[in-house]
mmCIF file of C-alpha atoms and ligand atoms in Angstrom:
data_model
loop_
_atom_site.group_PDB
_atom_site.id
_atom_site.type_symbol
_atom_site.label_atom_id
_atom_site.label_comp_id
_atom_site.label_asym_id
_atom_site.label_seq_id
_atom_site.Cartn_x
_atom_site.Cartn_y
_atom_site.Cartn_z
ATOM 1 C CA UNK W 1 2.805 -9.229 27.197
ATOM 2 C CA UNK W 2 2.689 -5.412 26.689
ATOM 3 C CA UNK W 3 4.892 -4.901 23.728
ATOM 4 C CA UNK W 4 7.206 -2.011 23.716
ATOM 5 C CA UNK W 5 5.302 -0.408 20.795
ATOM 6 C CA UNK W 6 3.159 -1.642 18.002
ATOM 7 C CA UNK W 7 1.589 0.224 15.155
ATOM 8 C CA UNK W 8 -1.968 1.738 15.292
ATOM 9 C CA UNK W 9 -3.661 0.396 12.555
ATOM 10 C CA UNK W 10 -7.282 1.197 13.407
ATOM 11 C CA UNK W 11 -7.860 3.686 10.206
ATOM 12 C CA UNK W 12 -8.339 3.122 6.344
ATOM 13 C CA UNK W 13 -5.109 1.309 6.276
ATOM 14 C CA UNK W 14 -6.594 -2.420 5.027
ATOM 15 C CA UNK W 15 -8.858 -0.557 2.875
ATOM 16 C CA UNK W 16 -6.399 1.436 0.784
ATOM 17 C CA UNK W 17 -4.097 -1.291 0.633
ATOM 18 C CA UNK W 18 -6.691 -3.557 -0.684
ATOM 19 C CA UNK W 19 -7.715 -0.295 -3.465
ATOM 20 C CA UNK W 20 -3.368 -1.219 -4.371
ATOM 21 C CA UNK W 21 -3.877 -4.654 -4.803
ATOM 22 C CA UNK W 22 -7.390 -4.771 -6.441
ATOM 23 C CA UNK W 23 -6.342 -1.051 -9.419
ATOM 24 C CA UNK W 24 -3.122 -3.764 -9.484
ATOM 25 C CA UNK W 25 -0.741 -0.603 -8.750
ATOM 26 C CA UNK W 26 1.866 -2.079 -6.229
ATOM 27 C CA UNK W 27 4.745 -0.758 -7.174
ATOM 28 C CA UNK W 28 6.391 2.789 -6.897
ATOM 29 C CA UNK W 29 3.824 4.138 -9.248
ATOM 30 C CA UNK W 30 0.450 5.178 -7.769
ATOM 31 C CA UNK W 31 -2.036 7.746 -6.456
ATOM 32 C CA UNK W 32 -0.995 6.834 -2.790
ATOM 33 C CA UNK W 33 2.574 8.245 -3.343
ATOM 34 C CA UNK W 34 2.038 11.787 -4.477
ATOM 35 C CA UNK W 35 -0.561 12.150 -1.911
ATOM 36 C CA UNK W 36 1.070 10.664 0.912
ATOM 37 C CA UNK W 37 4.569 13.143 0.111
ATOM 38 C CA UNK W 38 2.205 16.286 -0.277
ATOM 39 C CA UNK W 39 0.169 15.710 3.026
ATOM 40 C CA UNK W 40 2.834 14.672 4.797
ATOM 41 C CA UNK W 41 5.225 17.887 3.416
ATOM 42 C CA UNK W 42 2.623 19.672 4.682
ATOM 43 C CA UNK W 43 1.841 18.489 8.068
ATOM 44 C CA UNK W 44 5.642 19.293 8.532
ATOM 45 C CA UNK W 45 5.165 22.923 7.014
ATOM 46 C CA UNK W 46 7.213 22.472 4.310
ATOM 47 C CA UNK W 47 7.268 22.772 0.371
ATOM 48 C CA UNK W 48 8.520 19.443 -0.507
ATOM 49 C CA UNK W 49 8.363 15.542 0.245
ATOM 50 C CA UNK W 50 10.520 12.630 -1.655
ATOM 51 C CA UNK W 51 9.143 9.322 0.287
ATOM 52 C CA UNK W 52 11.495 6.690 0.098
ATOM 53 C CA UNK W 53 12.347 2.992 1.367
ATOM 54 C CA UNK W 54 13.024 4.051 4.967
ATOM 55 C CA UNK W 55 14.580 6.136 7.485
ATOM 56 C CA UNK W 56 18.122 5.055 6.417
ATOM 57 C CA UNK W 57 18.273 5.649 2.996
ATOM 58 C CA UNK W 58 16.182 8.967 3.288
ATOM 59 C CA UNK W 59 19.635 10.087 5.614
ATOM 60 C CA UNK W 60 22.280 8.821 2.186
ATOM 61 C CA UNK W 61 19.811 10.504 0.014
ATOM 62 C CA UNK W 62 19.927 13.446 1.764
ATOM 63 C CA UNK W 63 23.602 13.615 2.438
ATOM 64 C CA UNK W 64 23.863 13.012 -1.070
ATOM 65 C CA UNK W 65 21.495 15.581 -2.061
ATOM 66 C CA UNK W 66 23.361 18.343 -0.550
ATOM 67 C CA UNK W 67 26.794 16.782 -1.770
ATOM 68 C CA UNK W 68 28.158 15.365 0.682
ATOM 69 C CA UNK W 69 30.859 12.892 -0.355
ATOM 70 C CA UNK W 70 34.331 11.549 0.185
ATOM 71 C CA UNK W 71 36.995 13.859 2.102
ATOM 72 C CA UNK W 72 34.101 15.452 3.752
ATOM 73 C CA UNK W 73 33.102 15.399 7.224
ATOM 74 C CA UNK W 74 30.001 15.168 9.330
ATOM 75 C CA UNK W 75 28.856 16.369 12.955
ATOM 76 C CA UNK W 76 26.517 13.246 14.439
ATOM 77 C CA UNK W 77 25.331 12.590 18.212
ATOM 78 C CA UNK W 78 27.106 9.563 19.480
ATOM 79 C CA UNK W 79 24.380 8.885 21.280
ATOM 80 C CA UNK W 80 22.343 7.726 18.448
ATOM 81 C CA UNK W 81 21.421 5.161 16.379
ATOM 82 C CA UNK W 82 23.772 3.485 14.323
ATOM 83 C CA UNK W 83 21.557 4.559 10.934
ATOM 84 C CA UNK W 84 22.797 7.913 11.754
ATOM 85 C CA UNK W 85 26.614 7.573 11.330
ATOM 86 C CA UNK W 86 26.399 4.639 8.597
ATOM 87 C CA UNK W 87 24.329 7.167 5.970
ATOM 88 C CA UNK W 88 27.393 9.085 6.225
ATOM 89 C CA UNK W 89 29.838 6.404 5.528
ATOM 90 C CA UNK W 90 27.500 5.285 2.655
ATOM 91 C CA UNK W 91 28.466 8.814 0.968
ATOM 92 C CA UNK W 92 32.162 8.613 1.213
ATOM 93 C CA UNK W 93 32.414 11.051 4.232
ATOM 94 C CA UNK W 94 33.088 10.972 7.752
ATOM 95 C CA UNK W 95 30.936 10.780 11.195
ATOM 96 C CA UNK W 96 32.334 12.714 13.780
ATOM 97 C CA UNK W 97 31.219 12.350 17.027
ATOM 98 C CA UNK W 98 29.759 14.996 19.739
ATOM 99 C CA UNK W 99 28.332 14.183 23.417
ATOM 100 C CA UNK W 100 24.993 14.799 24.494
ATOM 101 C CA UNK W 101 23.539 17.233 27.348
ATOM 102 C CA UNK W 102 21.735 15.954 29.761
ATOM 103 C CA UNK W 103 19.124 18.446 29.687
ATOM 104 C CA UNK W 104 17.444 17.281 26.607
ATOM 105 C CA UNK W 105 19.548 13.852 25.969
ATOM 106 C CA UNK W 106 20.633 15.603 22.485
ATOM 107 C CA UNK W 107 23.617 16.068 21.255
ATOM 108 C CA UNK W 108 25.087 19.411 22.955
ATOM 109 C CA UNK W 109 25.142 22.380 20.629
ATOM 110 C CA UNK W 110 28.645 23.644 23.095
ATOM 111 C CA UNK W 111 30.218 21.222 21.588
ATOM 112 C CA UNK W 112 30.250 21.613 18.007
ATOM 113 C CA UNK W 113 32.196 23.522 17.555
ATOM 114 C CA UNK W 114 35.764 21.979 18.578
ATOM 115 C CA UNK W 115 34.705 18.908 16.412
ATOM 116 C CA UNK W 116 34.776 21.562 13.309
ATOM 117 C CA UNK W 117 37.538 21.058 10.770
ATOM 118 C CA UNK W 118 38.052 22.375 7.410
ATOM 119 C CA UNK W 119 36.651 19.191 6.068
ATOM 120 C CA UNK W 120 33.468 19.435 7.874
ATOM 121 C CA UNK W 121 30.058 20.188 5.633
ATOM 122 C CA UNK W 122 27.643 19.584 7.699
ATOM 123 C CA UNK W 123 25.610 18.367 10.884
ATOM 124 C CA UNK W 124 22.770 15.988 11.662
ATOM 125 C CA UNK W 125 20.800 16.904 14.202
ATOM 126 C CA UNK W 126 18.518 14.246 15.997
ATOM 127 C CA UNK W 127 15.497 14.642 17.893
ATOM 128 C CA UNK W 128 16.251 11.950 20.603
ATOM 129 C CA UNK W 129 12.967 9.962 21.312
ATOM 130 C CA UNK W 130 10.936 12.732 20.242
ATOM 131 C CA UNK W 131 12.369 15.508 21.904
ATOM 132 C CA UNK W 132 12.969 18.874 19.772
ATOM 133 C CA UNK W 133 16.331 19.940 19.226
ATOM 134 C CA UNK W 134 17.184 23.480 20.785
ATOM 135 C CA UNK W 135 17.818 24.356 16.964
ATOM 136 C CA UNK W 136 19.013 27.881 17.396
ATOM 137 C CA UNK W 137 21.838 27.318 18.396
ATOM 138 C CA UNK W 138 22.806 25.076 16.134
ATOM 139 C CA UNK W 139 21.891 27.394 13.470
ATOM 140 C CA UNK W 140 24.304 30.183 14.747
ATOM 141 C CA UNK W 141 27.148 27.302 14.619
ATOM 142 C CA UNK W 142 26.240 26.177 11.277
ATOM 143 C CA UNK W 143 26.079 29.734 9.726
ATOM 144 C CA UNK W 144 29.090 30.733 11.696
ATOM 145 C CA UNK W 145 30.626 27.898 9.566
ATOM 146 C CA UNK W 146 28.892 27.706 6.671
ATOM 147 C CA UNK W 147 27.778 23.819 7.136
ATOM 148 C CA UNK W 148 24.503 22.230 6.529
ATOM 149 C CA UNK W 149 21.998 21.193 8.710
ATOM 150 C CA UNK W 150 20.459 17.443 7.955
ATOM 151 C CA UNK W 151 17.700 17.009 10.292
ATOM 152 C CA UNK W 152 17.119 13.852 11.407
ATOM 153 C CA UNK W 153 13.562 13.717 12.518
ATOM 154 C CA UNK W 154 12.600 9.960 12.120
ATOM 155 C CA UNK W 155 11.799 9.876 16.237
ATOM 156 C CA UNK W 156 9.971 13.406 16.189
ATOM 157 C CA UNK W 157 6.667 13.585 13.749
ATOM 158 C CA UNK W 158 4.561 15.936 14.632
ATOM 159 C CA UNK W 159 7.744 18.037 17.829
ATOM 160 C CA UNK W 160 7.231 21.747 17.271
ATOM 161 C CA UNK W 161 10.218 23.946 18.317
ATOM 162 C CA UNK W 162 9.273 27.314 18.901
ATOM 163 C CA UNK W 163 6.038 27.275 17.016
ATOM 164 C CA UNK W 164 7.465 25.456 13.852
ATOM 165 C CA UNK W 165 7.128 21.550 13.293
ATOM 166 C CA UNK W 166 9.879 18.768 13.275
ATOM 167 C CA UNK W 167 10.980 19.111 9.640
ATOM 168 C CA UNK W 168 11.345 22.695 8.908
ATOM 169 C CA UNK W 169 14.059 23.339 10.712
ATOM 170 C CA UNK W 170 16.852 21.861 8.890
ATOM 171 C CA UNK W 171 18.300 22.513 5.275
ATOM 172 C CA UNK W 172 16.703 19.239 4.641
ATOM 173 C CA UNK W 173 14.686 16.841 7.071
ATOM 174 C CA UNK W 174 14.684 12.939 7.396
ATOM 175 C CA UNK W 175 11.767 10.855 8.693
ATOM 176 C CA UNK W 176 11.579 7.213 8.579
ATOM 177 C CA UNK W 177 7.471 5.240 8.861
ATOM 178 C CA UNK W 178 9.386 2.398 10.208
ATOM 179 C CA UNK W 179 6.316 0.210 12.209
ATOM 180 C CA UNK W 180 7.503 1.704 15.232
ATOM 181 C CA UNK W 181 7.736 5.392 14.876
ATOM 182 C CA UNK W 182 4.343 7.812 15.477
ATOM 183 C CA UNK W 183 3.378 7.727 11.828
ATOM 184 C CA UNK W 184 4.013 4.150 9.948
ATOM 185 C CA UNK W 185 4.128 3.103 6.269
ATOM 186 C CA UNK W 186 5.389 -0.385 7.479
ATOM 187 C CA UNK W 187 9.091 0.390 6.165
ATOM 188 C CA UNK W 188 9.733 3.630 4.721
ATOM 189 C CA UNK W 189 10.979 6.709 5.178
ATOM 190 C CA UNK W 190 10.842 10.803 3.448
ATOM 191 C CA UNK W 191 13.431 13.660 2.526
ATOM 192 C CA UNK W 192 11.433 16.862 2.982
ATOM 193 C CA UNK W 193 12.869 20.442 1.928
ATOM 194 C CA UNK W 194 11.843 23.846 1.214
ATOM 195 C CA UNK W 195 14.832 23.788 -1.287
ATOM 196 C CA UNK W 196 13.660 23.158 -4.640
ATOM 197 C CA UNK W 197 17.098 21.789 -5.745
ATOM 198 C CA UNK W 198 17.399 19.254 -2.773
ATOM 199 C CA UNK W 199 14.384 17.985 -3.350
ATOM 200 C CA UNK W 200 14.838 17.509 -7.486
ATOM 201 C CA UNK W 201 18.086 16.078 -6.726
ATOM 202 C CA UNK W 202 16.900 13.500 -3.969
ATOM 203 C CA UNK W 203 13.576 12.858 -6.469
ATOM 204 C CA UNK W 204 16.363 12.142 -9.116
ATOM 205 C CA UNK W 205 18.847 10.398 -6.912
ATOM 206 C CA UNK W 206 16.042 8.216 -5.485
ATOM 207 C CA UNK W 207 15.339 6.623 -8.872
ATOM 208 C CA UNK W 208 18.565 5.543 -10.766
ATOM 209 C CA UNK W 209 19.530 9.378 -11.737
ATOM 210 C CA UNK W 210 17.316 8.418 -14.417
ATOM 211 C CA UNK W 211 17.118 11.268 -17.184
ATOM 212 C CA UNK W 212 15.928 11.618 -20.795
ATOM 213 C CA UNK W 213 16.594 9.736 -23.125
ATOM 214 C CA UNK W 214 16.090 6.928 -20.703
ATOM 215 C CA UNK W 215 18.532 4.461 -19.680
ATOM 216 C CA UNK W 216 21.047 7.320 -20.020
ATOM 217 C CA UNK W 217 22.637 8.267 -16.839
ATOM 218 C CA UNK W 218 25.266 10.742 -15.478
ATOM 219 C CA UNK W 219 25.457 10.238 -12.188
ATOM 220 C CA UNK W 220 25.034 6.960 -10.147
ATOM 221 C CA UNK W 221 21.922 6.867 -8.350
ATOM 222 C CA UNK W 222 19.829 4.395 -6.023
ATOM 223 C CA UNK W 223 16.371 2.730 -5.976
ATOM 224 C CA UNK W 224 15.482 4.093 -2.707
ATOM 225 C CA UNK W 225 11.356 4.137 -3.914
ATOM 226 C CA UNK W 226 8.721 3.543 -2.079
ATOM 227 C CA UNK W 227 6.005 1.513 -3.005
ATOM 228 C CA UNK W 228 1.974 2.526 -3.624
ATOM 229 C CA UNK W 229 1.260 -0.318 -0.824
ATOM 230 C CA UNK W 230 3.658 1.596 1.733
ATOM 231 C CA UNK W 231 2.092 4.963 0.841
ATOM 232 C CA UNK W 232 -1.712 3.836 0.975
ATOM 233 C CA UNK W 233 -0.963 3.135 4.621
ATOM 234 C CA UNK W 234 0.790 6.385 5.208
ATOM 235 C CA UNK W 235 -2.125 7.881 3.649
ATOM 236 C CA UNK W 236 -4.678 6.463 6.098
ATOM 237 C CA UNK W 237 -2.548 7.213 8.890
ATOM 238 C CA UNK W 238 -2.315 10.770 7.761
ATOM 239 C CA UNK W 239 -6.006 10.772 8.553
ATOM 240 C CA UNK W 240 -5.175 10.322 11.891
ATOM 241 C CA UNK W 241 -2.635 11.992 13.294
ATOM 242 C CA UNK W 242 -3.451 13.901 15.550
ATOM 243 C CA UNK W 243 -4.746 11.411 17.157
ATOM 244 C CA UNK W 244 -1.318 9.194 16.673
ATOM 245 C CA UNK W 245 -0.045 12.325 18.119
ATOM 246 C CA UNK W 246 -2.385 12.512 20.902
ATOM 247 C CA UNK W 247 -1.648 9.092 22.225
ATOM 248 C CA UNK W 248 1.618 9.307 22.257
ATOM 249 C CA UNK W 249 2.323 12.576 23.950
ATOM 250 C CA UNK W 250 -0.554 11.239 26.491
ATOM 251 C CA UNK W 251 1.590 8.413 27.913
ATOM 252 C CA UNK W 252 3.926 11.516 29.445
ATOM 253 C CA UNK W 253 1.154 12.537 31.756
ATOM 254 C CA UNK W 254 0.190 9.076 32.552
ATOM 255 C CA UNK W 255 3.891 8.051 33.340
ATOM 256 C CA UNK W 256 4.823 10.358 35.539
ATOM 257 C CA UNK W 257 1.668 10.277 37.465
ATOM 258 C CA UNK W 258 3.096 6.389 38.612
ATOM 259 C CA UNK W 259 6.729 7.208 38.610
ATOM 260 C CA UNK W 260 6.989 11.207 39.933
ATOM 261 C CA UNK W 261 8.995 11.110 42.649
ATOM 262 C CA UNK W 262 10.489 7.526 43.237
ATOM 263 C CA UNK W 263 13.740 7.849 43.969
ATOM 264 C CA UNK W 264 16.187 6.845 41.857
ATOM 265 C CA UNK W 265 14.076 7.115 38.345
ATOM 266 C CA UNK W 266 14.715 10.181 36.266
ATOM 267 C CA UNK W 267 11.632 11.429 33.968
ATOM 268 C CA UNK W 268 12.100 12.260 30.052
ATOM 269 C CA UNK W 269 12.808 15.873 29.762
ATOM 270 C CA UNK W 270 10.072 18.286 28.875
ATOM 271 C CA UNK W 271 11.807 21.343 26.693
ATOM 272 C CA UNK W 272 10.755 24.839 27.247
ATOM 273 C CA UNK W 273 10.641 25.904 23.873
ATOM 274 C CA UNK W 274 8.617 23.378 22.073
ATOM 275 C CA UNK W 275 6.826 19.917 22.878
ATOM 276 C CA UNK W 276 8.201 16.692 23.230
ATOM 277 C CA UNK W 277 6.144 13.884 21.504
ATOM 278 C CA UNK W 278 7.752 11.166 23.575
ATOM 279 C CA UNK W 279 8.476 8.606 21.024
ATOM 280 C CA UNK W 280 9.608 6.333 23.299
ATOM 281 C CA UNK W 281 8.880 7.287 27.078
ATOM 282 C CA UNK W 282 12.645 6.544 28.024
ATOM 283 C CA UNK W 283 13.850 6.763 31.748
ATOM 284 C CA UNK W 284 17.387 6.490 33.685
ATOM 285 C CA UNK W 285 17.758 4.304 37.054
ATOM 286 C CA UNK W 286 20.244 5.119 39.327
ATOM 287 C CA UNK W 287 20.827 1.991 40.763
ATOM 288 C CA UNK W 288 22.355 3.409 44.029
ATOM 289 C CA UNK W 289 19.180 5.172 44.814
ATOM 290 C CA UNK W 290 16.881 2.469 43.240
ATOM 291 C CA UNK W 291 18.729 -0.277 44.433
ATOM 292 C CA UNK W 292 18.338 -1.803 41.300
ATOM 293 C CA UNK W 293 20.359 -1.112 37.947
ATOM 294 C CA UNK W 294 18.412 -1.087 34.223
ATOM 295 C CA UNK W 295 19.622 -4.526 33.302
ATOM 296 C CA UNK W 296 18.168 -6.050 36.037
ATOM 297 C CA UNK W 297 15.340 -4.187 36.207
ATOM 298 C CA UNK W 298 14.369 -4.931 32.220
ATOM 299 C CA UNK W 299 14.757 -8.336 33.203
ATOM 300 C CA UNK W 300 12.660 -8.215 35.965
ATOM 301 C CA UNK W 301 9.447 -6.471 33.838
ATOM 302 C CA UNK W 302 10.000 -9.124 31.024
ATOM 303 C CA UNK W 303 8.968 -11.792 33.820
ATOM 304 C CA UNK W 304 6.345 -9.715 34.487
ATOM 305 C CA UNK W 305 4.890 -9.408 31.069
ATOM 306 C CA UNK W 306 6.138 -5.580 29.982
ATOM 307 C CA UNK W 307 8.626 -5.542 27.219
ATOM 308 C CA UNK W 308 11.018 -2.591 27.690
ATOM 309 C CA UNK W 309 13.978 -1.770 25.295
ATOM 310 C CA UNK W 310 17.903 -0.217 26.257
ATOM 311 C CA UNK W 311 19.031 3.208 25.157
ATOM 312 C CA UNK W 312 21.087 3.483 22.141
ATOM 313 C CA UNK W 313 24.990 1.764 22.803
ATOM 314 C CA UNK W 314 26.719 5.306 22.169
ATOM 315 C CA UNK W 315 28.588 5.465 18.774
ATOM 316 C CA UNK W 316 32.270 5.792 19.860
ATOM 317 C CA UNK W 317 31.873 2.399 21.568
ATOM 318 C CA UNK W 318 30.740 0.883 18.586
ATOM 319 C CA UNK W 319 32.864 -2.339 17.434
ATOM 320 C CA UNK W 320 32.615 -1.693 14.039
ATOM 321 C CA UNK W 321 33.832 1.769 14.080
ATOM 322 C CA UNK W 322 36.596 1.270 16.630
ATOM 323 C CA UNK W 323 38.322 -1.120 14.251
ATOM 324 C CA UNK W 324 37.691 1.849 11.231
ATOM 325 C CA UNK W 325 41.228 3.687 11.293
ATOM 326 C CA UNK W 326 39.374 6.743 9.543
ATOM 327 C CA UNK W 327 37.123 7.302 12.275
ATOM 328 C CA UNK W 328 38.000 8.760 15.401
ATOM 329 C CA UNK W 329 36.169 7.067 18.435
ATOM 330 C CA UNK W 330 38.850 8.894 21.013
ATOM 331 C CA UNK W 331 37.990 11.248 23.506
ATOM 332 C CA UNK W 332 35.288 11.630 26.579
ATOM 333 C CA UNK W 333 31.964 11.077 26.417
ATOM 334 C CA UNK W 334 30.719 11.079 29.710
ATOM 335 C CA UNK W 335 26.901 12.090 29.164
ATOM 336 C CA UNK W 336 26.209 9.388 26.372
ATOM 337 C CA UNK W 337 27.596 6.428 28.590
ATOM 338 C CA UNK W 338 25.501 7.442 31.575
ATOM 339 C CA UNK W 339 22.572 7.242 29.291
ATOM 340 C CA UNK W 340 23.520 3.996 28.218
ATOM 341 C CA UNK W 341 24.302 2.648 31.307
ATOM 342 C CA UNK W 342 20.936 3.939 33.113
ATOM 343 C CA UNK W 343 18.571 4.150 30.249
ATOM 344 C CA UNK W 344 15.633 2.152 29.168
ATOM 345 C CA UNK W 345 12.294 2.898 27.448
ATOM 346 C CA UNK W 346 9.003 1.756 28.579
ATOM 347 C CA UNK W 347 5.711 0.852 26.014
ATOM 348 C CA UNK W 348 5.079 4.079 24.080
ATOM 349 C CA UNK W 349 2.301 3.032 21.560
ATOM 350 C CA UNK W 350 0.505 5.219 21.128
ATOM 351 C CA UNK W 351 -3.025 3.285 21.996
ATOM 352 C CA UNK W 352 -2.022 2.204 25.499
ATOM 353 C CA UNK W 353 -4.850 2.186 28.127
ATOM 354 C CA UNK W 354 -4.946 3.544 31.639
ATOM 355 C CA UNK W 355 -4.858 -0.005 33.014
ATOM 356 C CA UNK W 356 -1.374 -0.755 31.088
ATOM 357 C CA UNK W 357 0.186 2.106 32.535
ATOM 358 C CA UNK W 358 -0.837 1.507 35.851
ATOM 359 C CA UNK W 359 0.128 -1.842 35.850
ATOM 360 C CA UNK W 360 3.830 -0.908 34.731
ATOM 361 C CA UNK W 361 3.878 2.034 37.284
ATOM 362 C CA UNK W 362 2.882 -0.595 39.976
ATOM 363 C CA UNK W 363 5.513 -3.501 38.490
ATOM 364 C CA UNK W 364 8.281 -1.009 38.363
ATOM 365 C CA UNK W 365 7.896 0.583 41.680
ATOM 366 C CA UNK W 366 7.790 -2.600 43.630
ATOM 367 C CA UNK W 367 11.123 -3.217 42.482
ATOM 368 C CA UNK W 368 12.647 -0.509 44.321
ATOM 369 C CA UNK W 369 14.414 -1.722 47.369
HETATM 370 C C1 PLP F 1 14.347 4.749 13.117
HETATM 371 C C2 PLP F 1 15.432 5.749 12.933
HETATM 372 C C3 PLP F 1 16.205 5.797 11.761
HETATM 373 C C4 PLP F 1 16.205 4.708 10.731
HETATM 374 O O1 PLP F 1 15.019 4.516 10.112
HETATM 375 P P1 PLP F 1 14.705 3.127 9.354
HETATM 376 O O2 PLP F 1 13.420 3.405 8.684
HETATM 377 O O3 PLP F 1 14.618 2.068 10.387
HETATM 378 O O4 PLP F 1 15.806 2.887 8.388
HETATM 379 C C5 PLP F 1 17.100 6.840 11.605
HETATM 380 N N1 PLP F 1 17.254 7.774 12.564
HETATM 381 C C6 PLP F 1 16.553 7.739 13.703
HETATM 382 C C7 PLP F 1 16.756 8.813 14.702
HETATM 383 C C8 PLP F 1 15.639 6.715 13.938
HETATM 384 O O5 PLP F 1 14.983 6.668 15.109
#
């Protein structure tokens, strides 16, 4: 079977964990975790890192960092995952949802701006499967407005948009190291900021709002640490990512030399103004022209030994928010259910040989009728 992704492991990973286990620091003390936030903070070209448990709670603590809360509102791509929309409902506040452009498969900038209300604070901006946001003109919206931007970069390590990196180009940036994103800490996740006073109130939210003396508090807080053993991987995979990097964006090339051209299958988008680290190599069948729609077609590849994974089941159409009186699922969304109904992703690890790729290029294309 060719897994849909795996980790890349092939570093100093065992070795530092083992250095956790044999000093005895396991916990969310530890060398590991000040040098895995200040390499990582600065891969991303930014001041300051606050790991964390994951992706998820990196998005609360970073709402909550900028103070968001209840009665507020916040802009989020339907077309998303489900992480996204639930860090704002951890906070109090609201997720209100905007379609995506098919350009890019983000959310479309155009519109923002008749979601705005005068509850709205702020908007999270995701780099779908590892393709930049067109962030300028999100900033003109945002200024326009005076909202935040929370960038949600958990699918883009290592995008540059216009000559800056994934991570800069928010108020405040989210990753997760989840095992399946470019750079992995197992489960984890990091707030990074150039803002001083996001990142001392995420560092202080992260741990209990502890203060001095301890065990006094004055605000509620969360244990949202990560652990040395987490950040000893992250470490080692630091070491290598550019090659992480490498791999990845090298399964574009390789893709699209099988699939250019087949009628019916649309390629990831490329975006003019930055690089694309194709997270996950996703692609849309048209099952007129293919003769073959994704369901089918995911089914078919399983048999055949490749394991290939849906697009994200847009937002709006969620169960559990439809039933939520507070949160508005009405409206069209015409973009995210195409993508949904047409999308899949095919192996992305980022160590995938020549041979794999050929062999899902071949199993794909003789499905076409
Ligand atoms: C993976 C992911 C998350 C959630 O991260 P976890 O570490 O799994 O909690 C959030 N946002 C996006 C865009 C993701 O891809």
């Amino acid at each position: 079977m060719i897994p849909v992704c795996e980790p890349t492991l092939q570093g100093n990973e065992k070795k530092y964990v083992d250095k956790c286990v044999e000093t005895n620091w396991i916990s969310s003390s530890g060398t590991f975790i000040e040098e895995f936030e200040k390499r990582f903070s600065k891969f991303c070209g930014v001041k300051y890192g606050v790991s964390c448990s994951n992706g998820t709670v990196a998005l609360h603590l970073a709402l909550a960092s900028i103070g968001i809360g209840k009665g507020d509102e916040v802009i989020v791509p339907t077309f998303s995952i489900i992480a996204v929309s639930n860090a704002v409902l951890y906070t109090g506040a609201i997720p209100v949802f905007v379609d995506s452009e098919m350009k890019t498969w983000n959310m479309n900038p155009d519109m923002i701006e008749e979601k705005i209300t005068e509850k709205t604070k702020a908007i999270i901006s995701m780099h779908t499967y590892g393709c930049p946001v067109d962030m300028d003109r999100i900033r003109k919206i945002a200024d326009k407005h005076n909202l935040k931007i929370v960038e949600d970069a958990a699918e883009a390590h290592g995008a540059t948009y216009k000559d800056r990196m994934a991570g800069s180009l928010g108020d405040v940036a989210c990753f997760s190291f989840y095992a399946n994103k470019i750079i992995t800490t197992g489960e984890g996740g990091m707030v990074v900021t150039n803002d001083e006073k996001i990142a001392d109130k995420a560092r202080l939210l992260r741990n209990h709002a502890f203060t001095k003396p301890r065990f006094v508090h004055y605000e509620v807080g969360f244990n949202y640490r990560m652990t040395n053993i987490q950040a000893a991987i992250g470490v080692a995979q630091m070491e290598r990512a550019g090659e992480l990097l490498k791999g990845r964006r090298s399964n574009a090339p390789r893709y699209e030399n099988e699939l250019k051209g087949v009628d019916g299958i649309t390629l990831p988008p490329e975006c003019p103004y930055g690089t694309n680290v194709y997270w996950m190599y996703g692609i849309l069948i048209d099952k007129d022209k293919f003769g073959m729609g994704k369901d089918e077609v995911m089914k078919e590849l399983e048999q055949q030994g490749i394991e290939t994974r849906s697009f994200f089941f847009p937002m709006h159409l969620q169960p559990v928010y439809k039933k939520n009186q507070a949160i508005n699922c009405g409206g069209e969304y015409p973009v995210s259910e195409k993508l949904y109904a047409q999308g899949l992703y095919l192996p992305s690890s980022s160590h995938l040989t020549n041979e794999q790729i050929k062999k899902i290029g071949i199993a794909l294309k003789s499905l076409k009728k």
